[in-house]
Amino acid sequence: MKRILITGGAGFIGNHVVRLFVNKFPEYEIYNLDQLTYAGNLENLKDIEGKENYTFIKGDITNAQFIDELFIKYQFEGVIHLAAESHVDRSISDPLAFVNTNVIGTVNLLNAAKSCWANDYSNKLFYHISTDEVYGSLGEEGLFTEETSYDPQSPYSASKGSSDHFVRAYANTYKLPIVISNCSNNYGPNQFPEKLLPLCINNIKNNKPLPIYGKGENIRDWLYVVDHARAINTIFHQGRAGETYNIGGINEWKNIDIVKLLCDIMDKKLNRPEGKSRELITFVKDRAGHDMRYAIDASKIEKELGWTPSLQFEEGLEKTVDWYLSNTNWLENVTSGDYQNYYSNQYQS
Ligand code: NAD
Ligand code: DAU
């Protein structure tokens, strides 16, 4: 495969995937399709924007005609689909936006790939990037495997689960060559500061309260974003068509513990007295329908494809903090304007 469409490449995970593919495969043509919503930012891709094998296309996956024409024009051979509305809290206040982008947008891409590839499915692949949240919430025990039944609990995860079902339905009904991966929580450079870790990094830096939902006992499994991009590369090239692969960090943390660790790391980096940033921790009203625990069994991708996370968590978190502290312009740009309205609606009520 040579001509690859990556959707959502200006977002958090997408920019790391685009960078990896553009740098690692100079013989591929990489097309990054992104609508540049509040979460998409071309500043993320400054280092590769001049590369010969890279093209940016601004466009909306919910526009079926535009997507059909794009496939006719470029005759993509592979698709890596990341574009989505991705924040659970926003899905609680505006579920329809998530239906439009995550469900309708995905079906538009499936239709365009199906008709573009109709006569020849050889060397074609539609790779859909999904989330562990489709499996619902775990109790104290157990892990999500690829066989775990879907049980989405938020409008976000319901929209992602629905898009996964459409992708599998196109494989079953039209024999479209597909692969799906479901990943746990990513962290790392370039994440929009509405998500827990970058929000807390930004607030610690500015001495603002750190809003912890409920008692902070919810558990997430954290993976460094570049390790996710590596896994996507592995699955794209070596994954078996029709299969699902779970990706995770084997790295479970209670929210309160991860935020305390972050405070301690930042106290050192900012030369603050030990324990100073922990004073900013503030327990706030819980997220509606808050999933208690996610944890991934990533043994299939390890056994079949040889992928494992490469970074220890503390090392990844330090790298992440360093990135935010040395990219203050990026942080200031994305937190000006609309972010202020979002923040006061979400946290002042
Ligand atoms: P993000 O919100 O940072 O980026 C999403 C990107 O999609 C943005 O660049 C945005 O501009 C673009 N986009 C949104 N609507 C669009 C539209 N209608 N047309 C074209 N582009 C549009 O998201 P992320 O955290 O990078 O997540 C990427 C994908 O990975 C999503 O599908 C998400 O469900 C999945 N995922 C995320 C995580 C995580 O921890 N962040 C974990 C597992 C899976
Ligand atoms: O599990 C994969 C998912 O991880 C992805 O599919 C989503 O796109 C991604 O946003 C992420 O979802 P979460 O809801 O787990 O991430 P978030 O950073 O929003 O929240 C992490 C945990 O921290 C969660 O238990 C809620 C809590 N939280 C979050 C925020 C924003 C707080 O306590 N306070 C906050 O202000």
GROMACS .gro file of N, CA, C and O in nm, residues 160-216:
model
  228
  160LYS      N    1  -1.879   0.554   1.967
  160LYS     CA    2  -1.763   0.476   1.920
  160LYS      C    3  -1.803   0.330   1.900
  160LYS      O    4  -1.764   0.266   1.803
  161GLY      N    5  -1.881   0.276   1.993
  161GLY     CA    6  -1.927   0.137   1.979
  161GLY      C    7  -2.008   0.120   1.853
  161GLY      O    8  -1.991   0.023   1.777
  162SER      N    9  -2.096   0.217   1.827
  162SER     CA   10  -2.178   0.211   1.707
  162SER      C   11  -2.090   0.212   1.581
  162SER      O   12  -2.112   0.135   1.487
  163SER      N   13  -1.989   0.299   1.581
  163SER     CA   14  -1.902   0.304   1.463
  163SER      C   15  -1.826   0.172   1.445
  163SER      O   16  -1.810   0.122   1.334
  164ASP      N   17  -1.785   0.111   1.556
  164ASP     CA   18  -1.718  -0.021   1.546
  164ASP      C   19  -1.813  -0.123   1.482
  164ASP      O   20  -1.773  -0.203   1.397
  165HIS      N   21  -1.940  -0.121   1.526
  165HIS     CA   22  -2.037  -0.217   1.470
  165HIS      C   23  -2.054  -0.195   1.320
  165HIS      O   24  -2.063  -0.291   1.243
  166PHE      N   25  -2.058  -0.068   1.277
  166PHE     CA   26  -2.071  -0.042   1.133
  166PHE      C   27  -1.949  -0.096   1.057
  166PHE      O   28  -1.962  -0.153   0.949
  167VAL      N   29  -1.831  -0.077   1.114
  167VAL     CA   30  -1.709  -0.123   1.045
  167VAL      C   31  -1.716  -0.276   1.029
  167VAL      O   32  -1.693  -0.330   0.920
  168ARG      N   33  -1.755  -0.346   1.136
  168ARG     CA   34  -1.765  -0.493   1.126
  168ARG      C   35  -1.878  -0.535   1.031
  168ARG      O   36  -1.867  -0.634   0.958
  169ALA      N   37  -1.987  -0.457   1.031
  169ALA     CA   38  -2.099  -0.489   0.941
  169ALA      C   39  -2.056  -0.477   0.795
  169ALA      O   40  -2.098  -0.558   0.710
  170TYR      N   41  -1.971  -0.379   0.763
  170TYR     CA   42  -1.924  -0.365   0.625
  170TYR      C   43  -1.829  -0.479   0.587
  170TYR      O   44  -1.823  -0.520   0.472
  171ALA      N   45  -1.755  -0.529   0.685
  171ALA     CA   46  -1.668  -0.645   0.658
  171ALA      C   47  -1.755  -0.767   0.630
  171ALA      O   48  -1.731  -0.843   0.535
  172ASN      N   49  -1.858  -0.787   0.713
  172ASN     CA   50  -1.943  -0.904   0.697
  172ASN      C   51  -2.028  -0.896   0.570
  172ASN      O   52  -2.038  -0.992   0.493
  173THR      N   53  -2.088  -0.780   0.547
  173THR     CA   54  -2.186  -0.768   0.437
  173THR      C   55  -2.117  -0.748   0.302
  173THR      O   56  -2.156  -0.811   0.203
  174TYR      N   57  -2.018  -0.660   0.299
  174TYR     CA   58  -1.956  -0.624   0.169
  174TYR      C   59  -1.815  -0.678   0.154
  174TYR      O   60  -1.749  -0.648   0.056
  175LYS      N   61  -1.770  -0.752   0.256
  175LYS     CA   62  -1.633  -0.811   0.255
  175LYS      C   63  -1.524  -0.704   0.255
  175LYS      O   64  -1.412  -0.727   0.207
  176LEU      N   65  -1.556  -0.586   0.304
  176LEU     CA   66  -1.455  -0.480   0.311
  176LEU      C   67  -1.342  -0.525   0.403
  176LEU      O   68  -1.367  -0.574   0.513
  177PRO      N   69  -1.216  -0.512   0.358
  177PRO     CA   70  -1.104  -0.552   0.445
  177PRO      C   71  -1.084  -0.448   0.556
  177PRO      O   72  -1.049  -0.333   0.527
  178ILE      N   73  -1.107  -0.489   0.677
  178ILE     CA   74  -1.101  -0.394   0.790
  178ILE      C   75  -1.014  -0.451   0.902
  178ILE      O   76  -0.990  -0.572   0.911
  179VAL      N   77  -0.972  -0.363   0.990
  179VAL     CA   78  -0.914  -0.404   1.117
  179VAL      C   79  -0.953  -0.295   1.218
  179VAL      O   80  -0.972  -0.180   1.180
  180ILE      N   81  -0.972  -0.337   1.344
  180ILE     CA   82  -1.010  -0.241   1.449
  180ILE      C   83  -0.914  -0.258   1.565
  180ILE      O   84  -0.878  -0.371   1.600
  181SER      N   85  -0.874  -0.145   1.627
  181SER     CA   86  -0.805  -0.159   1.756
  181SER      C   87  -0.875  -0.074   1.860
  181SER      O   88  -0.929   0.033   1.830
  182ASN      N   89  -0.874  -0.125   1.982
  182ASN     CA   90  -0.939  -0.057   2.096
  182ASN      C   91  -0.831  -0.031   2.200
  182ASN      O   92  -0.775  -0.125   2.258
  183CYS      N   93  -0.805   0.097   2.223
  183CYS     CA   94  -0.691   0.135   2.308
  183CYS      C   95  -0.738   0.200   2.438
  183CYS      O   96  -0.846   0.258   2.446
  184SER      N   97  -0.653   0.191   2.536
  184SER     CA   98  -0.678   0.254   2.666
  184SER      C   99  -0.639   0.403   2.662
  184SER      O  100  -0.603   0.455   2.556
  185ASN      N  101  -0.641   0.469   2.778
  185ASN     CA  102  -0.612   0.613   2.786
  185ASN      C  103  -0.470   0.646   2.741
  185ASN      O  104  -0.374   0.591   2.794
  186ASN      N  105  -0.460   0.738   2.648
  186ASN     CA  106  -0.329   0.785   2.602
  186ASN      C  107  -0.289   0.911   2.679
  186ASN      O  108  -0.375   0.990   2.719
  187TYR      N  109  -0.158   0.929   2.696
  187TYR     CA  110  -0.107   1.055   2.750
  187TYR      C  111   0.019   1.088   2.673
  187TYR      O  112   0.080   1.000   2.610
  188GLY      N  113   0.060   1.217   2.678
  188GLY     CA  114   0.183   1.255   2.608
  188GLY      C  115   0.171   1.395   2.552
  188GLY      O  116   0.073   1.465   2.577
  189PRO      N  117   0.272   1.437   2.472
  189PRO     CA  118   0.272   1.570   2.414
  189PRO      C  119   0.152   1.593   2.322
  189PRO      O  120   0.101   1.499   2.263
  190ASN      N  121   0.110   1.717   2.310
  190ASN     CA  122   0.008   1.763   2.215
  190ASN      C  123  -0.135   1.725   2.250
  190ASN      O  124  -0.223   1.733   2.165
  191GLN      N  125  -0.161   1.683   2.374
  191GLN     CA  126  -0.300   1.649   2.410
  191GLN      C  127  -0.373   1.776   2.455
  191GLN      O  128  -0.321   1.852   2.538
  192PHE      N  129  -0.491   1.795   2.404
  192PHE     CA  130  -0.569   1.917   2.436
  192PHE      C  131  -0.601   1.918   2.586
  192PHE      O  132  -0.647   1.817   2.641
  193PRO      N  133  -0.582   2.034   2.652
  193PRO     CA  134  -0.591   2.036   2.799
  193PRO      C  135  -0.733   2.037   2.855
  193PRO      O  136  -0.760   2.099   2.957
  194GLU      N  137  -0.822   1.961   2.790
  194GLU     CA  138  -0.953   1.931   2.849
  194GLU      C  139  -0.947   1.794   2.916
  194GLU      O  140  -1.031   1.761   2.999
  195LYS      N  141  -0.847   1.712   2.879
  195LYS     CA  142  -0.833   1.577   2.934
  195LYS      C  143  -0.753   1.585   3.064
  195LYS      O  144  -0.674   1.678   3.084
  196LEU      N  145  -0.770   1.485   3.151
  196LEU     CA  146  -0.720   1.495   3.289
  196LEU      C  147  -0.575   1.541   3.301
  196LEU      O  148  -0.545   1.637   3.373
  197LEU      N  149  -0.481   1.471   3.234
  197LEU     CA  150  -0.340   1.502   3.262
  197LEU      C  151  -0.297   1.639   3.210
  197LEU      O  152  -0.240   1.719   3.287
  198PRO      N  153  -0.323   1.672   3.082
  198PRO     CA  154  -0.280   1.807   3.039
  198PRO      C  155  -0.356   1.919   3.111
  198PRO      O  156  -0.299   2.027   3.133
  199LEU      N  157  -0.481   1.893   3.149
  199LEU     CA  158  -0.555   1.995   3.225
  199LEU      C  159  -0.485   2.020   3.359
  199LEU      O  160  -0.462   2.135   3.400
  200CYS      N  161  -0.444   1.911   3.425
  200CYS     CA  162  -0.377   1.928   3.554
  200CYS      C  163  -0.238   1.990   3.537
  200CYS      O  164  -0.197   2.073   3.620
  201ILE      N  165  -0.167   1.951   3.432
  201ILE     CA  166  -0.035   2.012   3.409
  201ILE      C  167  -0.051   2.164   3.393
  201ILE      O  168   0.021   2.244   3.455
  202ASN      N  169  -0.148   2.204   3.312
  202ASN     CA  170  -0.172   2.347   3.288
  202ASN      C  171  -0.212   2.417   3.418
  202ASN      O  172  -0.164   2.527   3.449
  203ASN      N  173  -0.298   2.352   3.497
  203ASN     CA  174  -0.344   2.417   3.621
  203ASN      C  175  -0.234   2.421   3.727
  203ASN      O  176  -0.223   2.521   3.799
  204ILE      N  177  -0.154   2.317   3.735
  204ILE     CA  178  -0.042   2.321   3.832
  204ILE      C  179   0.051   2.436   3.795
  204ILE      O  180   0.092   2.516   3.881
  205LYS      N  181   0.082   2.444   3.666
  205LYS     CA  182   0.171   2.550   3.619
  205LYS      C  183   0.117   2.688   3.659
  205LYS      O  184   0.191   2.776   3.699
  206ASN      N  185  -0.016   2.704   3.650
  206ASN     CA  186  -0.079   2.834   3.678
  206ASN      C  187  -0.134   2.845   3.820
  206ASN      O  188  -0.214   2.936   3.847
  207ASN      N  189  -0.099   2.749   3.907
  207ASN     CA  190  -0.147   2.751   4.046
  207ASN      C  191  -0.299   2.757   4.056
  207ASN      O  192  -0.353   2.831   4.139
  208LYS      N  193  -0.366   2.680   3.970
  208LYS     CA  194  -0.513   2.677   3.973
  208LYS      C  195  -0.559   2.543   4.032
  208LYS      O  196  -0.486   2.443   4.026
  209PRO      N  197  -0.684   2.537   4.085
  209PRO     CA  198  -0.732   2.412   4.144
  209PRO      C  199  -0.729   2.295   4.045
  209PRO      O  200  -0.750   2.315   3.925
  210LEU      N  201  -0.705   2.175   4.097
  210LEU     CA  202  -0.704   2.054   4.014
  210LEU      C  203  -0.835   1.980   4.039
  210LEU      O  204  -0.853   1.919   4.146
  211PRO      N  205  -0.930   1.987   3.945
  211PRO     CA  206  -1.064   1.932   3.970
  211PRO      C  207  -1.065   1.780   3.957
  211PRO      O  208  -1.048   1.726   3.848
  212ILE      N  209  -1.086   1.711   4.068
  212ILE     CA  210  -1.092   1.564   4.065
  212ILE      C  211  -1.238   1.523   4.083
  212ILE      O  212  -1.302   1.559   4.183
  213TYR      N  213  -1.289   1.448   3.985
  213TYR     CA  214  -1.430   1.408   3.991
  213TYR      C  215  -1.452   1.305   4.102
  213TYR      O  216  -1.372   1.210   4.115
  214GLY      N  217  -1.562   1.322   4.177
  214GLY     CA  218  -1.598   1.225   4.281
  214GLY      C  219  -1.489   1.214   4.384
  214GLY      O  220  -1.436   1.315   4.433
  215LYS      N  221  -1.451   1.088   4.417
  215LYS     CA  222  -1.347   1.069   4.518
  215LYS      C  223  -1.209   1.044   4.456
  215LYS      O  224  -1.114   1.010   4.525
  216GLY      N  225  -1.204   1.047   4.323
  216GLY     CA  226  -1.075   1.025   4.256
  216GLY      C  227  -1.036   0.878   4.254
  216GLY      O  228  -0.919   0.845   4.231
   0.00000   0.00000   0.00000
